[in-house]
XYZ file of C-alpha atoms in Angstrom:
363
model
C 218.973 155.481 42.560
C 216.823 153.283 44.341
C 213.591 152.472 42.844
C 210.220 153.990 43.718
C 207.771 152.062 45.799
C 205.042 152.474 43.326
C 207.402 150.181 41.196
C 208.293 147.878 44.045
C 204.752 146.741 44.782
C 203.674 146.010 41.708
C 206.397 143.908 41.256
C 205.718 140.166 40.377
C 208.486 138.903 41.879
C 210.612 140.436 44.826
C 214.135 140.741 45.667
C 216.005 141.229 48.936
C 216.652 144.545 47.848
C 212.943 145.212 47.564
C 211.807 143.687 50.542
C 214.449 145.665 52.523
C 213.307 148.737 51.185
C 209.383 148.030 51.680
C 210.493 146.953 55.400
C 212.444 150.192 56.007
C 209.783 152.787 54.526
C 208.666 155.647 56.271
C 205.879 158.151 55.880
C 204.376 158.191 52.445
C 205.947 155.068 51.462
C 204.813 153.266 54.576
C 201.113 154.687 53.460
C 201.671 153.275 50.122
C 202.832 149.614 51.369
C 200.170 149.320 53.969
C 197.031 150.567 50.809
C 198.742 148.285 48.730
C 198.828 145.878 50.880
C 195.022 146.236 52.169
C 194.380 146.509 48.262
C 195.783 142.811 47.617
C 193.819 141.228 50.562
C 190.582 143.079 49.060
C 191.249 141.230 45.844
C 192.592 137.903 46.978
C 191.250 136.905 49.828
C 188.584 139.453 50.627
C 187.526 141.349 53.625
C 186.304 138.465 55.512
C 188.066 137.804 58.720
C 187.920 134.248 60.072
C 188.018 132.712 64.214
C 189.687 130.491 65.288
C 188.813 129.969 68.949
C 192.103 129.249 71.033
C 192.309 126.674 73.626
C 195.467 126.534 75.869
C 195.769 123.334 76.630
C 198.494 122.734 78.780
C 201.535 125.523 79.696
C 203.685 121.884 80.476
C 207.110 122.327 78.469
C 209.784 120.656 77.484
C 211.786 122.579 75.860
C 213.752 125.806 77.712
C 213.433 128.656 75.038
C 215.822 131.507 76.161
C 212.532 133.905 75.279
C 209.260 132.428 76.929
C 207.416 132.836 79.549
C 206.490 128.875 79.873
C 210.155 127.791 79.478
C 210.843 124.544 81.481
C 213.190 126.347 83.870
C 210.957 129.147 85.008
C 209.762 127.914 88.453
C 207.758 130.973 88.976
C 204.506 129.681 87.430
C 202.037 127.136 88.483
C 201.664 124.188 85.355
C 198.428 123.221 84.268
C 196.640 120.476 81.758
C 193.117 121.202 80.973
C 190.635 118.332 81.695
C 189.197 116.656 78.758
C 185.609 117.898 80.163
C 187.408 121.688 79.825
C 188.910 121.189 76.347
C 185.725 119.458 74.970
C 183.292 122.637 76.969
C 185.793 125.061 75.269
C 184.792 123.545 72.176
C 181.177 123.049 72.359
C 181.155 127.108 73.012
C 182.944 128.057 69.951
C 180.447 125.194 68.009
C 177.821 126.997 69.287
C 178.726 130.173 68.310
C 179.777 129.108 64.543
C 183.217 129.937 64.634
C 183.834 126.908 62.650
C 187.646 126.848 63.755
C 189.456 125.864 66.841
C 193.399 126.093 67.748
C 194.179 123.443 70.477
C 197.651 124.965 71.767
C 200.164 123.895 74.361
C 203.938 123.505 75.437
C 206.055 121.417 73.851
C 205.909 117.634 74.475
C 206.964 114.656 72.448
C 205.820 111.071 73.852
C 203.623 108.322 73.699
C 201.498 109.693 76.276
C 201.182 113.014 74.863
C 200.733 111.129 71.565
C 197.339 109.365 72.679
C 195.988 112.253 74.838
C 195.797 114.469 71.885
C 194.337 111.572 69.475
C 191.772 111.153 72.418
C 190.889 115.068 72.052
C 190.652 114.796 68.647
C 188.436 112.063 68.511
C 186.227 113.475 71.667
C 185.982 116.719 69.305
C 184.843 115.384 65.949
C 182.336 113.462 67.814
C 180.904 116.544 69.909
C 180.766 118.477 66.746
C 180.054 116.198 64.172
C 183.221 116.798 62.441
C 182.053 120.315 61.680
C 185.727 122.168 63.246
C 188.390 122.684 61.349
C 191.156 122.225 64.091
C 194.378 123.368 64.050
C 197.061 122.257 66.525
C 200.145 123.956 67.637
C 202.073 121.314 69.406
C 205.341 121.617 68.513
C 208.488 119.382 66.891
C 206.436 115.557 66.266
C 207.794 112.659 64.604
C 206.134 112.054 61.813
C 204.147 108.802 62.796
C 202.549 111.508 64.969
C 202.059 113.939 62.813
C 199.725 112.093 61.131
C 198.061 109.589 63.312
C 196.536 113.364 64.681
C 196.102 114.295 60.866
C 194.175 111.029 60.656
C 192.337 111.662 64.098
C 190.751 114.907 62.244
C 193.897 117.793 62.660
C 193.773 120.118 59.607
C 196.043 122.775 60.228
C 199.608 122.875 62.043
C 201.157 125.765 63.207
C 205.218 125.770 64.202
C 206.640 128.755 64.292
C 210.356 129.036 63.323
C 210.337 132.477 65.442
C 214.204 133.391 63.971
C 215.227 131.813 60.826
C 218.551 132.571 60.885
C 220.625 129.674 62.129
C 223.027 132.310 64.164
C 220.011 134.333 65.380
C 218.262 131.175 66.069
C 221.165 129.777 68.316
C 221.414 132.762 70.178
C 217.942 132.631 71.679
C 217.859 129.056 72.327
C 219.863 126.746 74.076
C 222.893 124.841 73.132
C 221.653 121.247 72.693
C 220.039 118.829 70.278
C 216.601 119.753 71.538
C 216.714 123.064 70.522
C 218.024 122.936 67.241
C 216.820 124.913 64.218
C 217.166 122.047 61.572
C 214.824 120.284 63.251
C 212.463 122.940 63.183
C 212.576 123.166 59.662
C 212.046 119.487 58.632
C 209.444 119.071 61.104
C 207.396 122.079 58.589
C 208.322 120.150 55.751
C 207.192 116.943 57.577
C 203.915 118.846 57.870
C 203.514 119.748 54.396
C 204.290 116.091 53.392
C 201.707 114.822 55.624
C 198.906 117.237 54.521
C 198.127 119.662 56.870
C 197.911 123.404 56.373
C 201.180 124.643 57.495
C 202.170 127.660 59.469
C 205.081 129.313 60.878
C 205.796 132.848 62.180
C 208.584 134.730 63.778
C 209.373 137.347 66.726
C 209.879 140.768 65.645
C 212.399 142.825 67.162
C 214.507 140.389 69.093
C 217.908 141.172 70.783
C 220.371 140.750 68.200
C 218.278 140.872 65.140
C 218.792 142.825 62.388
C 216.992 144.118 59.300
C 218.365 141.220 56.893
C 217.310 138.848 59.565
C 213.820 140.218 59.095
C 214.254 140.247 55.372
C 215.339 136.769 55.448
C 212.413 135.760 57.587
C 210.039 136.524 54.747
C 212.238 135.077 52.187
C 212.177 131.812 54.325
C 208.469 131.975 54.477
C 208.182 132.705 50.975
C 210.751 130.261 49.690
C 208.965 127.660 52.270
C 205.729 128.353 50.697
C 204.085 128.586 53.789
C 200.315 128.373 53.667
C 199.550 130.422 56.875
C 201.470 132.938 59.414
C 201.273 134.035 62.643
C 203.731 136.829 63.408
C 204.243 139.715 65.899
C 206.510 141.838 68.227
C 208.702 140.573 70.364
C 207.907 140.865 73.896
C 210.179 140.619 77.070
C 208.927 138.259 79.650
C 210.628 138.975 83.278
C 211.429 135.387 83.767
C 213.562 134.464 81.007
C 217.355 134.894 80.048
C 216.620 137.363 77.310
C 215.186 139.823 79.779
C 218.501 140.460 80.847
C 218.734 142.309 77.015
C 215.570 144.417 77.030
C 217.754 147.730 77.587
C 219.170 146.873 74.312
C 215.721 146.257 72.234
C 213.774 148.568 69.988
C 211.159 150.441 71.422
C 207.808 148.694 71.374
C 206.135 151.233 69.200
C 209.537 150.272 66.422
C 208.543 146.797 67.220
C 204.985 147.100 66.553
C 205.575 149.165 63.399
C 208.103 146.299 61.687
C 205.575 143.833 62.972
C 202.612 146.046 60.301
C 205.377 146.332 57.819
C 206.074 142.243 57.637
C 202.300 141.256 57.911
C 201.419 143.978 54.806
C 204.755 142.495 52.940
C 203.429 139.101 53.360
C 200.382 140.029 51.878
C 201.908 141.778 49.286
C 204.436 138.765 47.963
C 202.264 136.039 49.209
C 198.917 137.035 48.194
C 196.666 134.096 49.562
C 198.095 133.015 52.951
C 196.137 133.405 55.703
C 197.796 135.574 58.562
C 196.788 136.112 61.781
C 196.259 139.375 63.816
C 198.366 138.220 66.896
C 197.312 139.203 70.364
C 200.787 140.432 70.871
C 199.776 143.409 68.684
C 197.419 144.667 71.137
C 199.648 143.943 73.939
C 201.183 147.309 72.744
C 198.497 148.672 70.987
C 195.362 149.390 72.277
C 194.006 148.510 68.624
C 197.127 146.212 67.183
C 194.469 143.587 65.813
C 192.810 146.218 63.956
C 195.741 147.722 62.777
C 197.152 144.360 61.919
C 194.141 143.315 59.641
C 194.282 146.780 57.925
C 197.198 145.982 56.487
C 196.810 142.408 55.561
C 195.897 140.022 58.351
C 192.681 137.707 58.053
C 192.550 135.487 60.755
C 191.939 136.220 64.953
C 192.110 133.979 67.784
C 189.317 134.513 70.217
C 190.686 133.130 73.371
C 188.547 130.417 74.969
C 190.815 129.190 77.685
C 189.150 129.320 80.845
C 190.216 132.332 82.711
C 192.123 130.522 85.766
C 194.486 129.277 83.531
C 195.489 132.321 81.588
C 197.593 134.154 83.822
C 199.604 130.980 83.673
C 200.327 130.720 79.701
C 202.253 133.929 79.705
C 204.815 133.410 76.828
C 205.555 137.267 77.242
C 204.258 140.017 79.725
C 201.436 142.472 79.145
C 199.460 139.729 77.263
C 195.663 141.492 77.130
C 192.400 139.276 77.490
C 193.598 137.368 80.505
C 190.752 138.352 82.948
C 187.936 137.912 80.117
C 185.139 135.454 79.691
C 184.988 133.623 76.272
C 181.620 135.898 75.358
C 183.392 139.534 76.629
C 186.203 138.336 73.907
C 183.707 137.389 71.460
C 181.830 140.822 71.973
C 184.831 142.743 72.045
C 186.448 140.998 68.752
C 183.301 141.438 66.842
C 183.930 145.500 67.791
C 187.301 145.668 66.268
C 186.849 143.776 63.567
C 184.190 145.912 62.344
C 185.918 148.822 63.376
C 188.948 147.183 60.553
C 186.081 146.935 57.716
C 185.771 143.955 57.405
C 183.393 141.153 58.612
C 183.591 137.738 60.789
C 183.326 134.527 58.503
C 181.315 132.930 60.914
C 180.666 129.125 60.136
C 183.492 128.919 57.794
C 186.673 127.003 58.036
C 188.400 129.789 55.980
C 191.320 127.494 54.597
C 194.363 128.983 53.663
C 193.757 129.641 49.372
C 197.671 128.975 49.236
C 197.055 125.665 50.994
C 194.937 124.012 47.475
C 197.066 126.089 45.055
C 200.019 124.459 46.716
C 198.216 121.083 46.557
C 197.198 121.464 42.845
C 200.699 121.685 41.788
C 202.119 119.207 44.166
């Protein structure tokens, strides 16, 4: 006889079977899962939601991941890199509006010139904001020396999504060449922790070939690697990618969305003090998807500060919401959504990961 949901939820240590049962919960069990995750969130990280102003710096990418709309082989998009002035204007807006944190995100490029460009930008950001912004980078796999240089220039957090922690699944959604190795991805995550970053990762839910066991392994990967912050969401296909040919094999979008909510709730329960983002992809499927994510454990939201003229060129997936909203519209919309979810905005607060500091203490 399988254990009750109540007994699983209150466990201190959850095994694979427990995670599998939570992931497959239906109706009353799912309701209990979501309510318990909300309780843990309130008790552990509180009901504050922290803004991370998102700046999509460049869509130029050296990688060719089979799921991504900005993959190197996609010739149908216009490539761009924001000017330093455009980046600093976005940063000044975030600073003026008291966001306290930004995310600088781009396609994956590893080169001496890219290292220099980002270091220069970080120095300009520090100068423009009196070092008052918490800075997250999401710039892909980099060498240890590069990560140290950016850390010394003011970056505090780094998001490097694994996307799929199963080596078998990873190999099916990436080209088979030295540039797309899961071992490199994992090694970079370890380098980030070693270098002193608050380290984030995440996965896509509902990928072709993905099983429930894969999702259980994803949760265990995040837990066992002592990750500080997570960004996950449903896989949404893009017509100009190789995986689009498998769209008829996918779970319905609503099921991918529901599984993503469960993944957020489970992570909140088993890793109580991490930061979890309510991703834009949730809203691409459900109009109040981000609010639902906040209700079951998410506590980070990322208003888009990228100039509107670039947003259609940074589509990792189809139907991305808010691509025509100016920064002020996006801010007002998200404020309303957060209040609807019963939370408040942590204006002026960096909202650092509590797990990071606990991890540092025991290092």
